[in-house]
Structures are given as C-alpha cells and as structure tokens.
Amino acid sequence: MKKLRSILSVVFLFLSMLVMSSTVFADEQTSNMDKSVIFLFDSSGSMKTNDTNRLAIDSIAQLTYALPSDYRVGVVSYSEDVVISQQPVANSQRTQIMELANRIQYEGYSNAGKGLLRAVELLEGEASKEKTIVLLSDGEILMKNDSSTSESVAMYQEA
C-alpha cells in the first residue's frame, strides 16, 4: 500500500510540474490541440492485491479533472491484452475517460509492452505539440510463460 501511495504521489507531482511548467506569452495562440496525455493503466491481477482500494483509478479521476482545459486526455488499460483504448478527447468529453476507468477490472496477466505500444499509437495520431504518457502500474510485466513475458518486455522497450 505504501508503494502504491508513493507511486501515485510521484505521478501527481510529475503532472503538477508538467502543468505548471508551461509559459505562454500574451501574443501566443493556444488551442485544445496543444497537449495530449494518455493514462496507461495496468489492470492485471497483481493490481488486485497492490491496489485493493482502487486508489489508482481514483487518481485517474483526480488527474483528469485537474488538468487545464487545453489538455486532451485519453486512457489505455491492459492486462493480457489491451482492454480499454480511448483516443485523447477534449476537455468537454472527459467524462468518457472516467466512465471507461470505472469499468476497469483487475484480472489476468500483465502485458505492459502491448499497453505501452497502444498508448504510443494513440499519441502518434494526435496533432498536439506536447505528448505525455502517464503509467499507473505496480511495475510488473508477467505473462503465462517466459517467452510471452520476454516478448512483452521487448515490446515495452521498443515503445
């Protein structure tokens, strides 16, 4: 539990710095396409014991609604496969992200490679100047066997 809280604290601190680090001059134009964030969420079975109170899912809600309106927000959730994949949406559609996040169930193995590749693919389709992936995980990449685990690790490193 302490490990998850410290991970969530680091993620929140990172996003706070990300949001506060932008300098905009009066003559610059900004649009809803300036920044895109994907929350990449580990929904594998190991999270069931590492996040019994579903605090990681609550953190998605807090972070989603704390971001300024010029951020487009998306979500990817993975276990053995990608189970949720939502292209970033504008501020007015952020409730979609929360509806998806609330459907997350902790089960199966952890294919972080496939999840990260999907998040990268979604961001490649964005016209945003700044693109960020925020990973919420217990840090495990574990599949049914060693060869599948090695394949996932290779995909993760490739992404």
GROMACS .gro file of C-alpha atoms in nm:
model
  159
    1MET     CA    1   0.000   0.000   0.000
    2LYS     CA    2   0.287   0.238   0.082
    3LYS     CA    3   0.443   0.156  -0.254
    4LEU     CA    4   0.122   0.241  -0.441
    5ARG     CA    5   0.078   0.565  -0.247
    6SER     CA    6   0.432   0.672  -0.326
    7ILE     CA    7   0.382   0.585  -0.694
    8LEU     CA    8   0.061   0.788  -0.703
    9SER     CA    9   0.235   1.077  -0.526
   10VAL     CA   10   0.516   1.077  -0.783
   11VAL     CA   11   0.265   1.067  -1.070
   12PHE     CA   12   0.069   1.356  -0.921
   13LEU     CA   13   0.387   1.556  -0.860
   14PHE     CA   14   0.503   1.490  -1.217
   15LEU     CA   15   0.172   1.605  -1.363
   16SER     CA   16   0.169   1.912  -1.140
   17MET     CA   17   0.514   2.009  -1.266
   18LEU     CA   18   0.408   1.936  -1.624
   19VAL     CA   19   0.103   2.157  -1.597
   20MET     CA   20   0.280   2.441  -1.419
   21SER     CA   21   0.589   2.443  -1.641
   22SER     CA   22   0.423   2.600  -1.945
   23THR     CA   23   0.496   2.964  -2.022
   24VAL     CA   24   0.262   3.138  -2.264
   25PHE     CA   25   0.324   3.488  -2.391
   26ALA     CA   26   0.033   3.725  -2.447
   27ASP     CA   27   0.064   3.717  -2.825
   28GLU     CA   28   0.075   3.335  -2.849
   29GLN     CA   29  -0.239   3.150  -2.954
   30THR     CA   30  -0.326   2.825  -2.778
   31SER     CA   31  -0.580   2.562  -2.876
   32ASN     CA   32  -0.722   2.237  -2.743
   33MET     CA   33  -0.467   2.058  -2.960
   34ASP     CA   34  -0.159   2.187  -2.770
   35LYS     CA   35  -0.115   1.895  -2.529
   36SER     CA   36  -0.226   1.532  -2.514
   37VAL     CA   37  -0.199   1.291  -2.221
   38ILE     CA   38  -0.266   0.918  -2.217
   39PHE     CA   39  -0.317   0.748  -1.883
   40LEU     CA   40  -0.174   0.400  -1.929
   41PHE     CA   41  -0.326   0.175  -1.667
   42ASP     CA   42  -0.216  -0.170  -1.551
   43SER     CA   43  -0.536  -0.367  -1.486
   44SER     CA   44  -0.365  -0.703  -1.433
   45GLY     CA   45  -0.447  -0.937  -1.146
   46SER     CA   46  -0.144  -0.828  -0.944
   47MET     CA   47  -0.302  -0.486  -0.906
   48LYS     CA   48  -0.588  -0.651  -0.715
   49THR     CA   49  -0.356  -0.706  -0.418
   50ASN     CA   50  -0.143  -0.394  -0.472
   51ASP     CA   51  -0.440  -0.159  -0.507
   52THR     CA   52  -0.720  -0.315  -0.303
   53ASN     CA   53  -0.896   0.021  -0.258
   54ARG     CA   54  -0.868   0.110  -0.629
   55LEU     CA   55  -0.674   0.427  -0.546
   56ALA     CA   56  -0.500   0.420  -0.884
   57ILE     CA   57  -0.837   0.450  -1.058
   58ASP     CA   58  -0.933   0.736  -0.824
   59SER     CA   59  -0.606   0.909  -0.917
   60ILE     CA   60  -0.706   0.897  -1.285
   61ALA     CA   61  -1.020   1.091  -1.193
   62GLN     CA   62  -0.830   1.348  -0.990
   63LEU     CA   63  -0.565   1.396  -1.256
   64THR     CA   64  -0.814   1.402  -1.544
   65TYR     CA   65  -1.015   1.682  -1.391
   66ALA     CA   66  -0.711   1.869  -1.255
   67LEU     CA   67  -0.553   1.918  -1.596
   68PRO     CA   68  -0.610   2.252  -1.767
   69SER     CA   69  -0.866   2.263  -2.047
   70ASP     CA   70  -0.602   2.276  -2.322
   71TYR     CA   71  -0.508   1.912  -2.250
   72ARG     CA   72  -0.667   1.632  -2.446
   73VAL     CA   73  -0.696   1.321  -2.225
   74GLY     CA   74  -0.705   0.954  -2.325
   75VAL     CA   75  -0.676   0.621  -2.149
   76VAL     CA   76  -0.536   0.276  -2.222
   77SER     CA   77  -0.579  -0.017  -1.985
   78TYR     CA   78  -0.404  -0.350  -2.025
   79SER     CA   79  -0.390  -0.693  -1.869
   80GLU     CA   80  -0.304  -0.985  -2.101
   81ASP     CA   81  -0.422  -0.765  -2.386
   82VAL     CA   82  -0.538  -0.405  -2.426
   83VAL     CA   83  -0.882  -0.396  -2.263
   84ILE     CA   84  -0.959  -0.023  -2.290
   85SER     CA   85  -0.832   0.214  -2.555
   86GLN     CA   86  -0.960   0.570  -2.587
   87GLN     CA   87  -0.801   0.830  -2.813
   88PRO     CA   88  -0.749   1.160  -2.627
   89VAL     CA   89  -1.062   1.373  -2.608
   90ALA     CA   90  -1.124   1.741  -2.548
   91ASN     CA   91  -1.199   1.888  -2.209
   92SER     CA   92  -1.576   1.876  -2.268
   93GLN     CA   93  -1.563   1.496  -2.318
   94ARG     CA   94  -1.353   1.396  -2.016
   95THR     CA   95  -1.645   1.216  -1.853
   96GLN     CA   96  -1.590   0.944  -2.118
   97ILE     CA   97  -1.247   0.880  -1.968
   98MET     CA   98  -1.395   0.835  -1.622
   99GLU     CA   99  -1.670   0.605  -1.748
  100LEU     CA  100  -1.403   0.384  -1.902
  101ALA     CA  101  -1.177   0.399  -1.595
  102ASN     CA  102  -1.462   0.296  -1.368
  103ARG     CA  103  -1.513  -0.020  -1.575
  104ILE     CA  104  -1.156  -0.138  -1.514
  105GLN     CA  105  -1.137  -0.481  -1.352
  106TYR     CA  106  -0.813  -0.622  -1.212
  107GLU     CA  107  -0.757  -0.962  -1.374
  108GLY     CA  108  -0.515  -1.166  -1.582
  109TYR     CA  109  -0.151  -1.125  -1.665
  110SER     CA  110   0.045  -0.803  -1.725
  111ASN     CA  111   0.132  -0.725  -2.086
  112ALA     CA  112   0.280  -0.379  -2.034
  113GLY     CA  113   0.451  -0.396  -2.374
  114LYS     CA  114   0.124  -0.421  -2.562
  115GLY     CA  115  -0.031  -0.148  -2.346
  116LEU     CA  116   0.255   0.096  -2.398
  117LEU     CA  117   0.264   0.032  -2.773
  118ARG     CA  118  -0.109   0.110  -2.793
  119ALA     CA  119  -0.062   0.434  -2.597
  120VAL     CA  120   0.219   0.538  -2.834
  121GLU     CA  121  -0.002   0.458  -3.136
  122LEU     CA  122  -0.281   0.675  -2.999
  123LEU     CA  123  -0.044   0.966  -2.942
  124GLU     CA  124   0.101   0.930  -3.291
  125GLY     CA  125  -0.247   1.015  -3.420
  126GLU     CA  126  -0.254   1.339  -3.222
  127ALA     CA  127  -0.157   1.677  -3.367
  128SER     CA  128  -0.052   1.803  -3.023
  129LYS     CA  129   0.280   1.974  -2.967
  130GLU     CA  130   0.330   1.804  -2.630
  131LYS     CA  131   0.252   1.437  -2.578
  132THR     CA  132   0.276   1.255  -2.245
  133ILE     CA  133   0.208   0.901  -2.122
  134VAL     CA  134   0.143   0.857  -1.750
  135LEU     CA  135   0.188   0.494  -1.643
  136LEU     CA  136  -0.002   0.369  -1.338
  137SER     CA  137   0.131   0.023  -1.253
  138ASP     CA  138   0.282  -0.194  -0.984
  139GLY     CA  139   0.575  -0.236  -1.222
  140GLU     CA  140   0.525  -0.600  -1.318
  141ILE     CA  141   0.549  -0.745  -1.666
  142LEU     CA  142   0.440  -1.104  -1.628
  143MET     CA  143   0.273  -1.333  -1.880
  144LYS     CA  144   0.177  -1.705  -1.884
  145ASN     CA  145   0.527  -1.820  -1.972
  146ASP     CA  146   0.882  -1.692  -2.007
  147SER     CA  147   0.869  -1.647  -2.385
  148SER     CA  148   0.550  -1.437  -2.367
  149THR     CA  149   0.700  -1.233  -2.084
  150SER     CA  150   1.017  -1.173  -2.289
  151GLU     CA  151   0.805  -1.068  -2.588
  152SER     CA  152   0.615  -0.817  -2.374
  153VAL     CA  153   0.939  -0.677  -2.230
  154ALA     CA  154   1.076  -0.635  -2.585
  155MET     CA  155   0.757  -0.452  -2.695
  156TYR     CA  156   0.782  -0.228  -2.389
  157GLN     CA  157   1.144  -0.139  -2.467
  158GLU     CA  158   1.059  -0.080  -2.834
  159ALA     CA  159   0.781   0.160  -2.743
   0.00000   0.00000   0.00000
